[in-house]
Amino acid sequence: MTDIPAFLSTAPRPLFGFFPVALVFIAVEILYMRLAHHADEQDGRETVASIGVAVGDLASRILTGGLVAIPMLFCYRHRLFDIPLDTVWSWIALFLGVEFFYYWFHRASHRVRWFWATHAVHHSATHFNLSAAIRLGWTGVISGAFLFFLPLALIGFHPAAIGLTLGLGLVYQFFLHTAVPVRLGPLEWVLNTPAHHRVHHASNETCLDKNYGSVLIVFDRLFGSFAAEPAGEALKFGLKGREPSTNPLHIALSEWGYLWRDFRNAPNLSRKIRVLFGAP
């Protein structure tokens, strides 16, 4: 799961409604893991920090969501086709389109430092569990994440439908973060699953920049970014080269501070551009 364009605040009302539901599932998972004697999968201070980050994320969507609606609606006004969403096939086409552009948005969020400054928030937890799912960056509008989804509106899909589809994808991704060892058998070839997403969050060298999918894992298989969990190797979580924090402000904004420091210290323009748009 990853932060998506704040335009989804024209559709985040379902997300706001899901937030208390997410808290209930987090509490149930904590209780289950304690009863199963896997309390080491949880950290109380980290969970509280994640809730603080999530509250800040919801506030940022309320404050900035309308800004992103402007380019989205502009593209839709100049759309190439009229695509009525009155058939199953048109909704399947929208779903596949959202999955495709989400894959490239998520991949760019790992490979371009400007986008990583927002997305790093989601990878900052040192434990993989449902509370990590609600750690979403506050600066999606600043980083321009919405740009990846403008082609869908330009093609002719209604912005509200795009937002709804992305929002439902976020809900699905929430459950991918469970610490409970869930396996889905043959569906693992097509769907993104908790096992695949554990690899995505792991900071092991063999796991970095893998498994970018939202609901589907097929684009990772097609574009060479899929990885299975390494055999006989314990997975580690958290940001490489960064000390973990339980301060929501530090979690949400520190990567921008590091980016500004490196940009300021870069000796020339070409190096400054590389700092902004090179790999993290």
Coordinates of C-alpha atoms in Angstrom, one line a residue:
M1 CA 0.0 0.0 0.0
T2 CA 1.1 3.4 -0.7
D3 CA -0.1 7.0 -0.6
I4 CA -2.2 7.9 -3.6
P5 CA -3.1 11.3 -5.1
A6 CA -5.0 13.4 -2.7
F7 CA -7.7 13.8 -5.4
L8 CA -8.9 10.7 -3.9
S9 CA -10.3 12.9 -1.3
T10 CA -13.2 13.4 -3.7
A11 CA -13.5 9.7 -3.0
P12 CA -11.7 9.4 0.4
R13 CA -14.9 9.6 2.3
P14 CA -15.0 5.8 2.2
L15 CA -11.4 5.9 3.3
F16 CA -12.2 8.2 6.2
G17 CA -15.0 5.8 7.1
F18 CA -12.7 2.8 6.9
F19 CA -10.2 4.4 9.4
P20 CA -12.0 3.3 12.5
V21 CA -12.6 -0.1 11.0
A22 CA -8.8 -0.3 10.4
L23 CA -8.2 0.5 14.0
V24 CA -10.5 -2.4 15.0
F25 CA -8.6 -4.8 12.8
I26 CA -5.3 -3.6 14.2
A27 CA -6.5 -4.3 17.7
V28 CA -7.8 -7.7 16.7
E29 CA -4.4 -8.6 15.1
I30 CA -2.5 -7.5 18.2
L31 CA -4.7 -9.6 20.4
Y32 CA -4.4 -12.6 18.0
M33 CA -0.6 -12.3 17.8
R34 CA -0.3 -12.2 21.6
L35 CA -2.5 -15.3 22.0
A36 CA -0.4 -17.0 19.3
H37 CA 2.8 -16.0 21.3
H38 CA 4.0 -13.8 18.4
A39 CA 4.0 -10.6 20.4
D40 CA 7.4 -9.7 18.9
E41 CA 5.6 -8.9 15.6
Q42 CA 4.1 -5.9 17.3
D43 CA 5.6 -2.8 19.0
G44 CA 3.2 -0.6 21.0
R45 CA 5.1 2.7 20.6
E46 CA 5.4 2.1 16.8
T47 CA 1.7 1.3 16.5
V48 CA 0.8 4.6 18.3
A49 CA 3.2 6.5 16.0
S50 CA 1.5 4.9 13.0
I51 CA -1.9 6.1 14.2
G52 CA -0.5 9.6 14.6
V53 CA 0.9 9.5 11.0
A54 CA -2.5 8.2 9.7
V55 CA -4.3 11.1 11.4
G56 CA -2.0 13.6 9.8
D57 CA -2.5 11.9 6.4
L58 CA -6.3 12.2 6.7
A59 CA -5.9 15.9 7.6
S60 CA -3.6 16.5 4.6
R61 CA -6.2 14.9 2.3
I62 CA -8.9 17.1 3.6
L63 CA -6.8 20.3 3.1
T64 CA -5.2 19.5 -0.3
G65 CA -7.6 17.1 -2.0
G66 CA -9.4 19.8 -4.0
L67 CA -6.1 21.1 -5.5
V68 CA -5.5 17.8 -7.4
A69 CA -9.1 17.7 -8.6
I70 CA -8.4 20.7 -10.9
P71 CA -5.9 18.9 -13.3
M72 CA -7.9 15.7 -13.1
L73 CA -11.1 17.4 -14.1
F74 CA -9.3 19.5 -16.8
C75 CA -8.1 16.2 -18.4
Y76 CA -11.6 14.8 -18.2
R77 CA -13.1 17.8 -19.8
H78 CA -10.7 17.3 -22.8
R79 CA -11.1 13.6 -22.8
L80 CA -10.5 11.6 -26.0
F81 CA -13.5 9.3 -25.6
D82 CA -16.7 9.0 -23.6
I83 CA -16.5 5.8 -21.6
P84 CA -19.9 5.1 -19.9
L85 CA -19.4 3.0 -16.8
D86 CA -22.6 1.1 -17.3
T87 CA -21.2 -2.4 -18.1
V88 CA -19.0 -4.9 -16.3
W89 CA -16.4 -4.6 -19.1
S90 CA -15.9 -0.9 -18.7
W91 CA -15.3 -1.3 -15.0
I92 CA -12.9 -4.2 -15.7
A93 CA -11.1 -1.9 -18.1
L94 CA -10.9 0.9 -15.5
F95 CA -9.6 -1.6 -12.9
L96 CA -6.9 -2.8 -15.2
G97 CA -6.0 0.8 -16.2
V98 CA -5.7 1.8 -12.5
E99 CA -3.6 -1.2 -11.7
F100 CA -1.3 -0.5 -14.6
F101 CA -0.7 3.2 -13.7
Y102 CA -0.5 2.4 -10.0
Y103 CA 2.3 -0.1 -10.7
W104 CA 4.3 2.7 -12.5
F105 CA 3.5 5.2 -9.8
H106 CA 4.6 2.8 -7.1
R107 CA 7.7 1.9 -9.0
A108 CA 8.6 5.6 -9.5
S109 CA 8.0 6.1 -5.8
H110 CA 10.9 3.8 -5.1
R111 CA 13.2 4.8 -7.9
V112 CA 12.9 8.6 -7.9
R113 CA 14.0 10.4 -4.8
W114 CA 11.4 13.2 -5.2
F115 CA 8.6 10.7 -4.9
W116 CA 10.4 8.5 -2.4
A117 CA 10.4 11.5 0.1
T118 CA 6.7 10.9 0.5
H119 CA 6.6 7.2 0.1
A120 CA 9.5 6.5 2.5
V121 CA 7.0 7.2 5.3
H122 CA 5.1 3.9 4.5
H123 CA 8.3 1.9 4.7
S124 CA 9.6 3.4 8.0
A125 CA 7.9 0.8 10.3
T126 CA 10.3 -1.8 11.7
H127 CA 7.5 -4.4 12.1
F128 CA 5.3 -5.7 9.4
N129 CA 1.7 -5.7 10.6
L130 CA -1.6 -3.9 10.0
S131 CA -0.5 -0.8 11.8
A132 CA 2.2 -0.3 9.2
A133 CA -0.5 -0.1 6.5
I134 CA -1.8 3.2 7.8
R135 CA 1.6 4.9 7.6
L136 CA 1.0 7.1 4.5
G137 CA 2.9 10.2 3.5
W138 CA 1.4 13.6 4.0
T139 CA 3.0 15.2 0.9
G140 CA 1.5 13.3 -2.1
V141 CA 0.3 16.6 -3.6
I142 CA 3.7 18.2 -3.3
S143 CA 5.4 15.3 -5.0
G144 CA 2.8 15.2 -7.8
A145 CA 1.8 11.6 -7.5
F146 CA -1.5 12.4 -9.1
L147 CA 0.3 12.9 -12.5
F148 CA 0.5 9.2 -13.0
F149 CA -3.3 8.9 -13.1
L150 CA -4.2 11.8 -15.4
P151 CA -4.1 9.6 -18.5
L152 CA -7.0 7.7 -17.2
A153 CA -9.1 10.9 -17.1
L154 CA -7.8 12.0 -20.5
I155 CA -8.8 8.6 -22.0
G156 CA -12.3 9.1 -20.7
F157 CA -12.8 7.6 -17.3
H158 CA -14.7 9.8 -14.9
P159 CA -12.4 11.1 -12.1
A160 CA -14.8 10.0 -9.3
A161 CA -14.6 6.4 -10.7
I162 CA -10.8 6.6 -10.8
G163 CA -10.8 7.8 -7.2
L164 CA -13.2 5.1 -6.1
T165 CA -11.2 2.3 -7.7
L166 CA -7.9 3.6 -6.2
G167 CA -9.6 3.9 -2.8
L168 CA -10.9 0.4 -2.9
G169 CA -7.3 -0.7 -3.9
L170 CA -6.1 1.0 -0.7
V171 CA -8.6 -0.9 1.4
Y172 CA -7.4 -4.2 -0.2
Q173 CA -3.8 -3.3 0.4
F174 CA -4.5 -2.6 4.1
F175 CA -5.0 -6.4 4.6
L176 CA -1.8 -7.2 2.7
H177 CA 0.1 -5.9 5.7
T178 CA -1.1 -8.6 8.2
A179 CA 1.5 -10.3 10.4
V180 CA -0.5 -13.4 10.2
P181 CA 1.1 -15.9 7.8
V182 CA -1.6 -16.1 5.1
R183 CA -1.1 -18.0 1.9
L184 CA -3.6 -18.0 -1.0
G185 CA -2.3 -20.9 -3.1
P186 CA -2.7 -20.6 -6.9
L187 CA -4.1 -17.1 -6.5
E188 CA -0.6 -15.9 -5.6
W189 CA 0.2 -16.1 -9.3
V190 CA -2.3 -13.3 -10.1
L191 CA -3.0 -11.4 -6.9
N192 CA -0.8 -9.4 -4.6
T193 CA -0.8 -11.2 -1.3
P194 CA 0.5 -10.7 2.2
A195 CA 3.5 -13.0 1.4
H196 CA 4.3 -10.9 -1.7
H197 CA 3.9 -7.6 0.2
R198 CA 6.2 -8.8 3.0
V199 CA 8.9 -9.0 0.4
H200 CA 8.1 -5.5 -0.8
H201 CA 8.5 -4.0 2.7
A202 CA 11.6 -6.0 3.5
S203 CA 14.9 -4.1 3.5
N204 CA 17.0 -7.2 2.6
E205 CA 19.1 -6.6 -0.5
T206 CA 17.3 -9.4 -2.4
C207 CA 13.9 -7.8 -1.6
L208 CA 14.5 -4.1 -2.4
D209 CA 12.3 -2.5 -5.1
K210 CA 10.2 -5.6 -5.7
N211 CA 6.5 -6.4 -5.8
Y212 CA 4.9 -3.0 -6.6
G213 CA 1.4 -4.2 -7.4
S214 CA -1.8 -2.9 -5.8
V215 CA -4.4 -5.7 -6.1
L216 CA -2.6 -7.6 -8.9
I217 CA 0.9 -9.0 -9.1
V218 CA 0.8 -9.6 -12.8
F219 CA 2.6 -6.4 -13.8
D220 CA 5.5 -7.2 -11.5
R221 CA 5.8 -10.6 -13.3
L222 CA 5.5 -8.9 -16.7
F223 CA 8.1 -6.1 -16.0
G224 CA 10.6 -8.1 -14.0
S225 CA 10.1 -6.7 -10.6
F226 CA 8.6 -9.8 -8.9
A227 CA 10.4 -11.6 -6.1
A228 CA 9.4 -14.5 -3.9
E229 CA 10.4 -14.5 -0.2
P230 CA 14.0 -15.6 0.0
A231 CA 14.4 -19.1 1.5
G232 CA 16.2 -19.4 4.7
E233 CA 16.6 -15.7 5.2
A234 CA 14.9 -13.7 7.9
L235 CA 13.2 -10.6 6.6
K236 CA 14.2 -7.2 8.1
F237 CA 11.9 -4.1 8.0
G238 CA 12.5 -0.4 8.2
L239 CA 14.5 2.2 6.1
K240 CA 18.0 1.3 5.3
G241 CA 20.5 3.9 6.7
R242 CA 17.8 5.7 8.8
E243 CA 17.2 5.4 12.5
P244 CA 13.6 4.5 13.4
S245 CA 11.5 7.1 15.1
T246 CA 8.2 7.1 17.0
N247 CA 7.6 10.8 16.4
P248 CA 4.9 11.2 13.7
L249 CA 6.3 14.6 12.6
H250 CA 9.8 13.1 12.1
I251 CA 8.4 10.0 10.4
A252 CA 6.3 12.1 8.0
L253 CA 8.8 14.9 7.1
S254 CA 12.3 13.8 7.8
E255 CA 13.0 12.4 4.4
W256 CA 12.2 15.9 2.9
G257 CA 14.8 17.3 5.3
Y258 CA 17.4 14.9 4.1
L259 CA 16.5 15.7 0.5
W260 CA 16.9 19.5 1.1
R261 CA 20.2 19.0 2.9
D262 CA 21.6 17.0 0.0
F263 CA 20.2 19.4 -2.6
R264 CA 21.7 22.4 -0.9
N265 CA 25.1 20.7 -0.6
A266 CA 25.2 19.5 -4.2
P267 CA 28.1 21.5 -5.9
N268 CA 26.4 22.2 -9.3
L269 CA 23.0 22.2 -11.1
S270 CA 23.4 18.7 -12.6
R271 CA 24.2 17.2 -9.2
K272 CA 21.2 19.0 -7.7
I273 CA 18.9 17.6 -10.4
R274 CA 20.4 14.2 -9.7
V275 CA 19.6 14.6 -6.0
L276 CA 16.0 15.4 -6.8
F277 CA 15.3 12.9 -9.5
G278 CA 17.9 10.2 -9.1
A279 CA 17.5 7.0 -7.2
P280 CA 17.1 7.2 -3.4

